[in-house]
Coordinates of N, CA and C in Angstrom, one line a residue:
K1 N -2.5 -16.0 -2.1 CA -2.4 -14.6 -0.9 C -1.3 -14.2 -0.6
T2 N -0.3 -14.5 -0.4 CA 1.2 -14.2 -0.6 C 2.0 -13.2 -1.1
A3 N 1.6 -13.4 -2.4 CA 2.2 -13.7 -3.4 C 1.4 -12.0 -3.9
R4 N -0.1 -12.1 -4.0 CA -1.0 -10.8 -4.2 C 0.0 -9.8 -3.2
F5 N -0.3 -10.4 -1.7 CA 0.2 -9.1 -0.5 C 2.1 -8.6 -1.0
I6 N 2.7 -9.6 -1.5 CA 4.1 -8.5 -2.4 C 4.0 -8.0 -3.1
C7 N 3.1 -8.2 -4.0 CA 3.1 -7.5 -5.5 C 2.0 -6.3 -5.0
M8 N 1.1 -5.9 -3.7 CA 0.3 -4.8 -3.7 C 1.6 -4.4 -2.8
Y9 N 2.1 -5.2 -1.9 CA 3.4 -3.9 -1.0 C 4.3 -3.1 -2.2
M10 N 4.6 -3.8 -3.0 CA 5.9 -3.7 -4.0 C 5.2 -2.1 -4.6
L11 N 4.1 -2.6 -5.3 CA 3.6 -0.9 -5.7 C 3.2 0.5 -5.2
Y12 N 2.8 0.1 -3.8 CA 3.1 0.8 -3.1 C 4.1 1.3 -2.5
K13 N 5.6 0.5 -2.7 CA 6.5 1.1 -2.2 C 7.0 2.0 -3.5
C14 N 6.9 1.5 -4.4 CA 7.6 1.8 -5.6 C 7.0 2.4 -6.5
T15 N 5.6 2.9 -6.3 CA 5.2 3.8 -6.9 C 3.9 4.9 -6.0
N16 N 3.6 5.9 -7.2 CA 2.9 6.7 -6.4 C 1.5 5.9 -6.0
L17 N 1.1 5.3 -6.6 CA -0.7 4.9 -6.0 C -0.8 4.4 -5.4
T18 N -2.5 4.9 -4.9 CA -2.7 4.9 -4.0 C -3.6 3.7 -3.6
Y19 N -3.7 3.6 -1.8 CA -4.0 2.2 -1.6 C -5.6 1.7 -2.1
D20 N -6.3 2.7 -2.7 CA -6.9 3.0 -3.3 C -7.5 1.9 -4.8
T21 N -6.3 2.7 -5.5 CA -5.9 2.4 -7.0 C -5.3 1.0 -7.4
I22 N -4.7 0.5 -6.0 CA -4.0 -0.6 -5.7 C -4.6 -1.5 -5.8
G23 N -6.2 -1.4 -4.7 CA -6.6 -2.3 -4.5 C -8.0 -2.7 -5.4
N24 N -8.2 -1.6 -6.3 CA -9.3 -1.4 -7.7 C -8.5 -2.6 -8.2
Y25 N -7.2 -2.3 -8.7 CA -6.8 -2.9 -9.7 C -6.4 -4.6 -9.4
Y26 N -6.1 -4.8 -7.9 CA -6.9 -6.5 -7.9 C -8.9 -7.0 -7.3
G27 N -9.0 -6.3 -7.6 CA -10.4 -6.5 -7.4 C -10.9 -6.4 -5.6
K28 N -9.7 -5.2 -4.9 CA -9.8 -5.7 -3.3 C -10.6 -4.3 -2.6
D29 N -10.3 -4.0 -1.5 CA -11.2 -2.9 -1.0 C -9.7 -2.4 -0.2
H30 N -9.4 -0.8 -0.3 CA -8.4 -0.1 -0.2 C -7.6 -1.1 1.5
S31 N -9.1 -1.2 2.4 CA -8.3 -1.9 3.6 C -7.6 -3.3 3.6
T32 N -7.9 -4.2 2.1 CA -7.0 -5.1 2.3 C -5.4 -4.7 1.4
V33 N -5.3 -4.0 1.0 CA -3.8 -3.0 0.5 C -3.5 -2.6 1.3
I34 N -4.2 -2.1 2.6 CA -3.3 -1.4 4.1 C -2.8 -3.0 4.8
H35 N -3.6 -3.4 4.7 CA -3.2 -5.1 5.6 C -1.9 -5.6 5.3
A36 N -2.0 -5.4 3.8 CA -1.0 -5.9 3.1 C 0.3 -5.1 3.2
V37 N -0.1 -4.0 3.2 CA 1.7 -3.0 3.0 C 2.4 -3.6 4.5
R38 N 1.3 -3.1 5.6 CA 1.7 -3.6 6.7 C 2.2 -5.2 7.2
K39 N 1.5 -5.9 7.1 CA 1.6 -7.4 7.0 C 3.2 -7.8 6.3
I40 N 3.2 -7.4 5.3 CA 5.1 -7.5 4.5 C 5.3 -7.2 5.2
G41 N 5.5 -5.7 5.3 CA 6.5 -4.9 5.4 C 7.2 -4.9 7.2
E42 N 6.1 -6.0 7.9 CA 6.3 -6.9 9.5 C 7.4 -7.5 8.9
E43 N 7.1 -8.5 7.9 CA 7.7 -9.9 7.8 C 9.2 -9.3 6.8
I44 N 9.1 -8.7 6.5 CA 9.9 -8.2 5.7 C 11.3 -8.0 7.5
T45 N 10.8 -6.9 7.9 CA 11.7 -6.2 9.0 C 12.6 -7.6 10.0
L46 N 11.1 -8.2 9.6 CA 11.6 -10.0 10.8 C 13.0 -10.7 10.2
A47 N 12.6 -10.9 8.8 CA 13.1 -11.1 7.5 C 15.1 -10.9 8.1
G48 N 15.5 -10.3 8.4 CA 16.8 -9.7 9.0 C 18.0 -9.0 7.2
R49 N 18.6 -10.1 7.1 CA 19.8 -9.9 6.1 C 18.8 -10.0 5.7
H50 N 17.2 -10.4 4.3 CA 17.1 -10.9 3.0 C 15.8 -9.1 3.3
S51 N 15.3 -8.3 4.5 CA 15.2 -7.4 4.5 C 16.0 -6.8 3.6
L52 N 17.2 -6.7 3.9 CA 18.7 -5.3 3.7 C 18.2 -5.5 1.6
E53 N 18.4 -7.0 1.4 CA 18.2 -7.1 0.3 C 17.4 -6.8 -0.6
L54 N 15.8 -6.8 -0.3 CA 14.4 -6.6 -0.6 C 14.2 -5.3 -0.7
N55 N 15.2 -4.6 0.4 CA 15.1 -2.8 0.4 C 15.7 -2.4 -1.0
N56 N 17.0 -2.6 -1.4 CA 18.0 -2.2 -1.8 C 17.0 -2.8 -3.3
Y57 N 16.3 -4.1 -3.5 CA 15.4 -4.3 -5.0 C 14.5 -2.8 -5.2
I58 N 13.6 -2.6 -3.7 CA 13.0 -1.9 -3.7 C 13.6 -0.4 -4.2
K59 N 14.9 0.1 -3.7 CA 15.4 1.7 -4.6 C 15.8 1.0 -5.8
E60 N 16.1 0.0 -6.3 CA 16.2 0.0 -7.7 C 15.1 0.4 -8.4
L61 N 14.3 -0.4 -8.3 CA 12.9 -0.6 -8.9 C 11.8 1.4 -9.0
K62 N 12.2 1.8 -7.6 CA 12.3 3.4 -7.7 C 12.8 3.8 -8.8
R63 N 14.0 3.8 -8.6 CA 14.7 4.7 -9.4 C 14.6 4.4 -11.4
E64 N 14.2 2.9 -11.5 CA 13.7 2.9 -13.1 C 12.3 3.6 -12.9
F65 N 11.9 3.2 -12.2 CA 9.8 4.1 -12.3 C 9.9 5.4 -12.1
R66 N 11.4 6.1 -11.9 CA 11.3 7.6 -11.8 C 11.9 7.8 -13.6
L67 N 13.3 6.9 -13.8 CA 13.2 7.1 -15.4 C 12.4 7.2 -16.5
N68 N 11.8 6.5 -16.0 CA 10.0 5.7 -17.3 C 9.5 7.7 -17.0
E69 N 8.9 7.2 -15.9 CA 8.2 8.7 -15.8 C 8.7 10.1 -16.9
L70 N 10.1 10.1 -16.5 CA 11.0 11.4 -17.1 C 11.0 11.2 -18.4
R71 N 11.2 9.7 -18.9 CA 11.1 9.8 -20.3 C 10.1 10.0 -20.9
Q72 N 8.9 9.4 -20.6 CA 7.4 10.5 -20.8 C 7.3 11.1 -20.9
L73 N 8.1 12.5 -20.1 CA 7.7 13.8 -20.7 C 8.1 14.3 -22.2

């Protein structure tokens, strides 16, 4: 469950996908994705130093997604 929640969190933070789209991918309701994003977000905040590392990783993934979108144009 935790791994899936992390994946949902990363997809939401790094893409323009909606809660519904992410939920459909995992066979879950959009409310499950909302819960996952909130839960993992709270855990990241409590993690301190590790949250900075994860936030840097998320920023890098966002850059990569944007580059890939531009390459497809």
